[in-house]
Coordinates of C-alpha atoms in Angstrom, one line a residue:
Chain B
M28 CA -7.0 28.1 -21.1
Y29 CA -7.7 24.4 -21.0
A30 CA -6.7 24.3 -24.7
D31 CA -3.4 25.9 -23.8
W32 CA -2.7 23.1 -21.4
T33 CA -3.8 20.4 -23.9
G34 CA -1.4 21.9 -26.4
K35 CA 1.5 22.0 -24.0
T36 CA 0.9 18.4 -22.9
C37 CA 0.6 17.2 -26.5
R38 CA 3.9 18.9 -27.5
D39 CA 5.7 17.7 -24.3
N40 CA 4.7 14.1 -25.4
G41 CA 5.7 14.5 -29.1
F42 CA 2.2 15.0 -30.6
D43 CA 1.4 17.8 -33.0
F44 CA -1.4 20.0 -31.7
T45 CA -3.6 22.4 -33.7
L46 CA -6.3 24.5 -32.1
R47 CA -9.2 25.1 -34.5
E48 CA -11.7 27.7 -33.5
T49 CA -15.1 28.0 -35.1
K50 CA -18.6 29.3 -34.5
R51 CA -20.6 26.7 -32.6
E52 CA -23.2 26.3 -35.4
D53 CA -20.3 25.2 -37.7
L54 CA -18.8 22.8 -35.2
E55 CA -20.5 19.7 -36.5
D56 CA -19.1 20.3 -40.0
H57 CA -15.6 20.7 -38.5
I58 CA -15.9 17.4 -36.6
R59 CA -17.0 15.6 -39.8
A60 CA -14.0 17.1 -41.6
A61 CA -11.6 16.1 -38.9
N62 CA -13.1 12.6 -38.8
A63 CA -12.3 12.3 -42.5
D64 CA -8.9 14.0 -42.4
S65 CA -6.1 11.3 -42.4
L66 CA -3.7 13.8 -40.8
V67 CA -5.9 14.0 -37.7
D68 CA -5.3 11.1 -35.3
G69 CA -7.2 12.5 -32.3
I70 CA -10.0 14.9 -31.7
M71 CA -10.9 16.8 -28.5
V72 CA -13.9 19.2 -28.4
Y73 CA -13.8 21.8 -25.7
Y74 CA -17.1 21.7 -23.9
P75 CA -19.4 23.3 -23.0
V76 CA -20.4 24.3 -26.5
F77 CA -24.2 24.7 -26.2
D78 CA -24.2 23.7 -22.5
S79 CA -27.2 21.5 -23.1
E80 CA -28.2 18.0 -24.3
R81 CA -26.9 19.1 -27.7
D82 CA -23.3 18.8 -26.4
R83 CA -23.9 15.0 -26.0
T84 CA -24.9 14.9 -29.7
L85 CA -21.6 16.5 -30.6
Q86 CA -19.7 13.9 -28.5
F87 CA -21.5 11.1 -30.5
M88 CA -20.3 12.6 -33.8
V89 CA -16.6 12.2 -33.0
N90 CA -15.2 9.1 -34.7
M91 CA -14.6 6.5 -32.1
R92 CA -11.1 5.8 -33.4
K93 CA -10.2 9.5 -33.0
D94 CA -12.0 10.1 -29.7
V95 CA -9.2 10.8 -27.2
E96 CA -11.7 11.7 -24.4
G97 CA -13.4 8.3 -24.4
L98 CA -16.9 9.7 -24.7
S99 CA -18.1 7.8 -27.8
P100 CA -21.1 5.6 -27.2
H101 CA -19.3 2.4 -28.1
L102 CA -16.4 3.2 -25.8
I103 CA -18.8 4.1 -23.0
D104 CA -20.6 0.8 -23.6
N105 CA -17.4 -1.2 -23.6
M106 CA -16.5 0.5 -20.3
Y107 CA -19.7 -0.5 -18.6
Q108 CA -19.5 -4.0 -20.0
N109 CA -15.9 -4.4 -18.8
V110 CA -14.7 -4.9 -22.4
R111 CA -11.2 -3.6 -22.5
F112 CA -10.0 -3.9 -26.0
L113 CA -11.4 -3.0 -29.4
D114 CA -10.0 -6.0 -31.3
P115 CA -10.5 -9.2 -29.2
P116 CA -8.9 -11.7 -29.2
H117 CA -5.8 -9.9 -30.4
N118 CA -6.2 -7.2 -27.7
T119 CA -3.7 -4.7 -29.2
Q120 CA -6.1 -1.7 -29.2
K121 CA -7.3 -0.5 -25.8
S122 CA -10.8 0.8 -25.6
I123 CA -10.3 4.4 -24.5
L124 CA -11.7 5.3 -21.1
P125 CA -13.4 8.6 -20.2
C126 CA -10.7 10.9 -19.2
T127 CA -11.8 12.2 -15.7
P128 CA -12.6 8.7 -14.3
L129 CA -9.3 7.5 -15.8
A130 CA -7.5 10.3 -14.0
M131 CA -9.0 9.0 -10.7
I132 CA -7.8 5.5 -11.4
K133 CA -4.3 6.8 -12.2
I134 CA -4.2 8.5 -8.8
L135 CA -5.3 5.3 -7.1
E136 CA -2.7 3.4 -8.9
Y137 CA 0.0 5.9 -7.8
L138 CA -1.2 5.6 -4.2
Q139 CA -1.0 1.8 -4.4
I140 CA -4.7 1.3 -3.8
Y141 CA -4.4 -0.9 -6.9
N142 CA -2.5 -4.0 -5.7
T143 CA -0.2 -5.1 -8.5
F144 CA 0.3 -8.4 -6.8
L145 CA -3.2 -9.3 -8.0
D146 CA -4.1 -10.1 -11.6
Y147 CA -4.6 -7.2 -14.0
G148 CA -8.3 -6.3 -14.0
K149 CA -8.8 -7.5 -10.4
R150 CA -6.4 -5.2 -8.6
L151 CA -9.0 -3.5 -6.4
F152 CA -10.3 -6.9 -5.0
G153 CA -11.1 -6.5 -1.4
R154 CA -11.2 -2.7 -1.6
R155 CA -14.4 -0.8 -0.6
I156 CA -14.8 2.6 -2.2
T157 CA -17.4 5.3 -1.8
V158 CA -18.1 7.6 -4.8
I159 CA -20.2 10.6 -4.0
N160 CA -21.8 11.9 -7.2
R161 CA -23.5 9.6 -9.8
S162 CA -23.4 11.9 -12.9
E163 CA -23.2 10.4 -16.3
V164 CA -19.9 12.2 -17.0
V165 CA -17.9 11.1 -14.0
G166 CA -19.6 9.5 -11.0
R167 CA -21.4 6.6 -12.6
P168 CA -18.7 5.6 -15.1
L169 CA -16.1 5.9 -12.3
A170 CA -18.2 3.6 -10.0
A171 CA -18.5 1.1 -12.8
L172 CA -14.7 1.2 -13.6
L173 CA -13.7 0.7 -10.0
A174 CA -16.2 -2.2 -9.6
N175 CA -15.0 -3.8 -12.9
D176 CA -11.5 -3.7 -11.4
G177 CA -12.7 -5.7 -8.4
A178 CA -13.8 -3.1 -5.8
E179 CA -17.0 -3.0 -3.9
V180 CA -18.3 0.5 -4.7
Y181 CA -20.9 2.5 -2.9
S182 CA -22.3 5.1 -5.2
V183 CA -24.0 7.9 -3.3
D184 CA -26.2 10.8 -4.5
V185 CA -29.2 12.6 -3.2
T186 CA -31.5 9.8 -4.3
G187 CA -29.7 7.2 -2.2
V188 CA -27.0 4.5 -2.2
Q189 CA -26.3 1.9 -4.9
Q190 CA -23.7 -0.8 -4.7
F191 CA -21.6 -1.6 -7.8
S192 CA -19.8 -5.0 -7.5
R193 CA -18.8 -8.1 -9.3
G194 CA -20.1 -10.2 -6.5
A195 CA -18.4 -12.5 -3.9
G196 CA -15.0 -13.7 -5.2
L197 CA -15.5 -11.6 -8.4
S198 CA -17.8 -14.3 -9.6
K199 CA -19.3 -12.0 -12.3
Q200 CA -17.3 -10.9 -15.4
Q201 CA -18.7 -7.4 -15.1
H202 CA -20.2 -5.4 -12.3
E203 CA -23.9 -5.4 -11.3
V204 CA -25.7 -2.6 -9.6
V205 CA -28.1 -3.0 -6.7
D206 CA -30.0 -0.4 -4.7
K207 CA -29.2 -0.3 -0.9
P208 CA -32.5 1.0 0.5
G209 CA -32.1 2.6 3.9
W210 CA -28.3 3.1 3.5
T211 CA -26.8 6.5 4.1
L212 CA -23.5 8.1 3.4
E213 CA -22.6 7.2 7.0
N214 CA -23.0 3.5 6.4
C215 CA -20.7 3.8 3.4
L216 CA -18.0 5.8 4.9
Q217 CA -17.7 3.6 8.0
Q218 CA -16.3 0.8 5.9
T219 CA -14.6 2.2 2.9
D220 CA -10.9 2.6 2.3
V221 CA -11.3 5.2 -0.4
V222 CA -13.7 8.2 -0.6
I223 CA -14.1 10.0 -3.9
S224 CA -16.3 13.0 -3.9
G225 CA -17.4 15.3 -6.7
V226 CA -20.2 17.5 -5.5
P227 CA -19.7 21.1 -6.8
G228 CA -20.7 24.1 -4.8
D229 CA -20.3 24.8 -1.1
N230 CA -23.6 23.3 0.1
F231 CA -22.2 19.8 0.5
K232 CA -19.1 18.8 2.5
V233 CA -18.0 15.2 3.2
P234 CA -18.5 14.7 7.0
T235 CA -14.8 14.0 7.6
H236 CA -15.4 12.7 11.2
L237 CA -17.1 9.7 9.6
V238 CA -14.1 8.9 7.3
R239 CA -12.0 5.9 8.4
D240 CA -8.5 6.4 9.6
G241 CA -6.1 6.0 6.7
A242 CA -8.7 6.3 4.0
V243 CA -7.6 7.9 0.7
C244 CA -9.8 10.9 -0.1
I245 CA -10.1 12.6 -3.5
N246 CA -12.2 15.5 -4.4
F247 CA -12.7 16.1 -8.2
S248 CA -15.0 19.0 -8.0
S249 CA -14.0 22.6 -7.4
E250 CA -15.8 25.4 -5.7
K251 CA -15.6 29.1 -6.3
V252 CA -15.1 30.8 -3.0
S253 CA -17.1 34.1 -2.8
P254 CA -14.9 37.0 -1.6
Chain P
M17 CA 16.2 -31.3 10.4
Y18 CA 15.6 -27.6 11.2
A19 CA 19.4 -27.2 11.6
D20 CA 20.0 -28.7 8.2
W21 CA 17.8 -26.0 6.7
T22 CA 19.5 -23.3 8.7
G23 CA 22.9 -24.5 7.4
K24 CA 21.7 -24.6 3.8
T25 CA 20.2 -21.1 4.0
C26 CA 23.4 -19.8 5.7
R27 CA 25.7 -21.2 3.0
D28 CA 23.3 -20.1 0.2
N29 CA 23.8 -16.5 1.6
G30 CA 27.5 -16.7 2.1
F31 CA 27.6 -17.3 5.8
D32 CA 29.7 -20.0 7.5
F33 CA 27.6 -22.4 9.5
T34 CA 28.8 -24.8 12.2
L35 CA 26.4 -27.1 14.1
R36 CA 27.6 -27.7 17.7
E37 CA 25.9 -30.5 19.6
T38 CA 26.1 -30.8 23.3
K39 CA 24.3 -32.3 26.3
R40 CA 21.6 -29.9 27.5
E41 CA 23.2 -29.4 30.9
D42 CA 26.3 -28.2 29.2
L43 CA 24.5 -25.8 26.8
E44 CA 24.8 -22.7 29.1
D45 CA 28.6 -23.1 29.0
H46 CA 28.6 -23.4 25.2
I47 CA 26.5 -20.2 24.9
R48 CA 28.9 -18.3 27.1
A49 CA 31.8 -19.6 25.0
A50 CA 30.1 -18.6 21.8
N51 CA 29.3 -15.2 23.2
A52 CA 33.0 -14.6 23.9
D53 CA 34.3 -16.2 20.6
S54 CA 35.2 -13.4 18.2
L55 CA 34.8 -15.9 15.3
V56 CA 31.1 -16.3 16.1
D57 CA 28.9 -13.5 14.7
G58 CA 25.5 -15.1 15.3
I59 CA 24.0 -17.7 17.6
M60 CA 20.9 -19.8 17.1
V61 CA 19.8 -22.3 19.8
Y62 CA 17.5 -25.1 18.6
Y63 CA 14.5 -25.2 21.0
P64 CA 12.9 -26.9 22.8
V65 CA 15.9 -27.8 25.0
F66 CA 14.2 -28.3 28.4
D67 CA 10.8 -27.5 27.0
S68 CA 10.0 -25.5 30.1
E69 CA 10.5 -22.0 31.5
R70 CA 14.2 -22.8 31.6
D71 CA 14.4 -22.4 27.8
R72 CA 13.5 -18.8 28.3
T73 CA 16.6 -18.4 30.6
L74 CA 18.7 -19.9 27.8
Q75 CA 17.4 -17.3 25.4
F76 CA 18.3 -14.5 27.8
M77 CA 21.9 -15.8 27.9
V78 CA 22.6 -15.3 24.2
N79 CA 24.5 -12.0 23.7
M80 CA 22.1 -9.5 22.1
R81 CA 24.7 -8.6 19.5
K82 CA 24.8 -12.2 18.4
D83 CA 21.1 -13.1 18.8
V84 CA 19.9 -13.8 15.2
E85 CA 16.5 -14.9 16.5
G86 CA 15.6 -11.6 18.1
L87 CA 14.7 -13.2 21.4
S88 CA 16.9 -11.2 23.8
P89 CA 15.1 -9.2 26.4
H90 CA 16.4 -5.9 25.1
L91 CA 15.5 -6.6 21.5
I92 CA 12.0 -7.7 22.6
D93 CA 11.7 -4.6 24.7
N94 CA 12.8 -2.4 21.7
M95 CA 10.2 -4.2 19.5
Y96 CA 7.3 -3.4 21.9
Q97 CA 8.5 0.1 22.3
N98 CA 8.8 0.6 18.6
V99 CA 12.5 1.4 18.9
R100 CA 14.0 0.2 15.6
F101 CA 17.7 0.8 15.9
L102 CA 20.4 -0.1 18.5
D103 CA 22.4 3.0 17.9
P104 CA 20.2 6.1 17.7
P105 CA 20.6 8.7 16.3
H106 CA 23.0 7.1 13.8
N107 CA 20.5 4.3 13.1
T108 CA 23.0 2.0 11.3
Q109 CA 22.2 -1.1 13.4
K110 CA 18.7 -2.5 13.2
S111 CA 17.2 -4.0 16.4
I112 CA 16.6 -7.6 15.3
L113 CA 13.0 -8.7 15.3
P114 CA 11.8 -12.1 16.5
C115 CA 11.9 -14.4 13.5
T116 CA 8.4 -15.8 13.1
P117 CA 6.6 -12.5 13.5
L118 CA 9.1 -11.0 11.1
A119 CA 8.3 -13.8 8.6
M120 CA 4.6 -12.7 8.7
I121 CA 5.6 -9.1 7.9
K122 CA 7.7 -10.2 5.0
I123 CA 4.7 -12.1 3.6
L124 CA 2.5 -9.0 4.0
E125 CA 5.1 -6.9 2.3
Y126 CA 5.3 -9.3 -0.6
L127 CA 1.5 -9.2 -0.9
Q128 CA 1.6 -5.4 -0.9
I129 CA -0.5 -5.1 2.3
Y130 CA 2.4 -2.8 3.3
N131 CA 1.9 0.4 1.1
T132 CA 5.3 1.6 0.1
F133 CA 3.7 4.9 -0.9
L134 CA 3.5 5.7 2.8
D135 CA 6.4 6.6 5.1
Y136 CA 8.6 3.7 6.4
G137 CA 7.2 2.7 9.8
K138 CA 3.6 3.7 8.9
R139 CA 3.0 1.5 5.9
L140 CA 0.1 -0.4 7.4
F141 CA -1.8 2.9 8.1
G142 CA -5.5 2.3 7.5
R143 CA -5.2 -1.5 7.5
R144 CA -7.2 -3.5 10.0
I145 CA -5.7 -6.9 11.0
T146 CA -7.0 -9.8 13.1
V147 CA -4.4 -11.9 14.9
I148 CA -5.8 -15.1 16.4
N149 CA -3.3 -16.3 19.1
R150 CA -1.7 -14.0 21.7
S151 CA 1.3 -16.2 22.7
E152 CA 4.5 -14.5 24.0
V153 CA 6.5 -16.1 21.1
V154 CA 4.4 -15.1 18.1
G155 CA 0.9 -13.7 18.6
R156 CA 1.5 -10.8 21.0
P157 CA 4.8 -9.6 19.4
L158 CA 3.2 -9.9 16.0
A159 CA 0.2 -7.8 17.0
A160 CA 2.6 -5.2 18.5
L161 CA 4.8 -5.1 15.4
L162 CA 1.8 -4.6 13.1
A163 CA 0.3 -1.9 15.3
N164 CA 3.7 -0.1 15.5
D165 CA 3.7 -0.2 11.6
G166 CA 0.4 1.7 11.7
A167 CA -2.3 -1.0 11.6
E168 CA -5.3 -1.3 13.8
V169 CA -4.9 -4.8 15.2
Y170 CA -7.5 -7.0 16.9
S171 CA -5.7 -9.6 19.0
V172 CA -8.0 -12.6 19.8
D173 CA -7.6 -15.5 22.1
V174 CA -9.8 -17.5 24.4
T175 CA -9.8 -14.7 27.0
G176 CA -11.3 -12.2 24.5
V177 CA -10.3 -9.4 22.2
Q178 CA -7.7 -6.7 22.6
Q179 CA -7.0 -3.8 20.2
F180 CA -3.4 -2.8 19.5
S181 CA -3.2 0.6 17.8
R182 CA -1.2 3.8 17.6
G183 CA -4.5 5.8 17.8
A184 CA -6.3 8.0 15.3
G185 CA -3.9 9.4 12.8
L186 CA -1.0 7.4 14.4
S187 CA -0.9 10.1 17.1
K188 CA 1.1 7.9 19.4
Q189 CA 4.7 6.9 18.8
Q190 CA 4.1 3.4 19.8
H191 CA 1.0 1.2 20.0
E192 CA -1.3 1.0 23.0
V193 CA -3.4 -2.0 24.0
V194 CA -7.0 -1.7 25.1
D195 CA -9.5 -4.5 26.0
K196 CA -12.6 -4.7 23.9
P197 CA -15.1 -6.2 26.3
G198 CA -18.0 -7.9 24.5
W199 CA -16.2 -8.2 21.2
T200 CA -16.0 -11.6 19.5
L201 CA -14.0 -12.9 16.6
E202 CA -17.0 -12.2 14.4
N203 CA -16.8 -8.5 15.2
C204 CA -13.1 -8.5 14.2
L205 CA -13.4 -10.5 11.0
Q206 CA -16.2 -8.4 9.6
Q207 CA -13.9 -5.4 9.3
T208 CA -10.4 -6.7 8.8
D209 CA -8.3 -6.9 5.6
V210 CA -5.9 -9.4 6.9
V211 CA -6.5 -12.5 9.2
I212 CA -3.5 -14.2 10.7
S213 CA -4.2 -17.3 12.7
G214 CA -1.9 -19.5 14.7
V215 CA -4.0 -21.9 16.8
P216 CA -2.5 -25.4 16.8
G217 CA -4.6 -28.5 16.9
D218 CA -7.8 -29.3 15.1
N219 CA -10.2 -28.0 17.7
F220 CA -10.2 -24.5 16.3
K221 CA -10.9 -23.4 12.7
V222 CA -11.4 -19.8 11.5
P223 CA -15.0 -19.5 10.4
T224 CA -14.2 -18.6 6.9
H225 CA -17.8 -17.5 6.0
L226 CA -17.1 -14.5 8.3
V227 CA -14.0 -13.5 6.4
R228 CA -14.3 -10.4 4.2
D229 CA -14.0 -10.8 0.5
G230 CA -10.5 -10.2 -0.7
A231 CA -9.0 -10.5 2.8
V232 CA -5.4 -11.9 3.1
C233 CA -5.4 -15.0 5.3
I234 CA -2.3 -16.6 6.9
N235 CA -2.1 -19.6 9.1
F236 CA 1.2 -20.0 11.0
S237 CA 0.4 -23.1 13.0
S238 CA 0.3 -26.6 11.8
E239 CA -1.8 -29.6 12.7
K240 CA -0.9 -33.2 12.8
V241 CA -3.8 -35.1 11.1
S242 CA -4.6 -38.4 12.8
P243 CA -4.7 -41.3 10.4

């Protein structure tokens, strides 16, 4: 299903798309072959494969130059370090960002939360954003990306609140993370312009009465409603 | 001096400009004549003339259809009432806004504080703005204009703080004003994205350490520095 959509989007944009199916125990060999195949420019693995830590090992195997999902360790590392290109100082090759966090950023750009009057890389300066969920796949990289773009980000999960920020006046080149002991979701929501939530299941709902008037709200998790 | 600039700007934009000088006691007659003169499309009086309440009477005399400064009672009334056109429901003739507050709005549009993703007339929704000065000429009309465009505005002067707002979700068609007893400038600055100050003289300075990181700051008053 997801592969059908990838194929359609690739063809719509002029890319060839081939779906290769394999037994999961053979997948590593297929990734190695695709890494070496000069006819393959990009690789996308449809997860979950083993639905365990082993999937992360598969992600690490995809050649960084062909990793269209932005999950390779070096790309992830660049993202956290606010390194945006693979070839400084020429800066012709962008360091690919993880796809789901990037999708959030594209939404925020569309909604003009990014202020194009400001310099590239600082366009969230002055924005305060709450991100509920601090997973390694979406929540934490998203908080880092937004903070690297200049926002003050409150990252919230069941363990508490952390602030991701480049400091007053964006004095730091990349974001830093500090714990906010005693802070609750309520403290965050009262002063944020954007609320991004990704908590699956129906046990958690954002208390909307605490959300500021005019705040942009995005939910990136889905919930299966029982009949 | 100011008239020289008006003339230059008019000619740059393809308008004929004639400067008419007169004794101040004859000015009323000149305004009446210009109101009746079909060759005159716009009238601008260079104040102060009497530098007293009488200047306001002069403003009232300028025909609303020729009042390029937006100071006529009906235009001012429209502005406070959030009525934007002179000819509803056709809406081909804009109700002219007072020029200095309008200049602030143009600056905020340029800085993308107005979010063009939102509907016209609501583009400050979610913004919180502090206006320091509540004069009849600039501070109060400016607070009203910003609130009518969707912002939550804190209007501050020596008598205290007032909130101008169209209510939660812009439920009201025009702004309402409520007193905020006990509030200080500090309360306002801590939560506002934009600070507009217009307090002449050197006795008042905005305490910049209270201004939020990334806030847009505009000063529309000037100060003569003693040598």
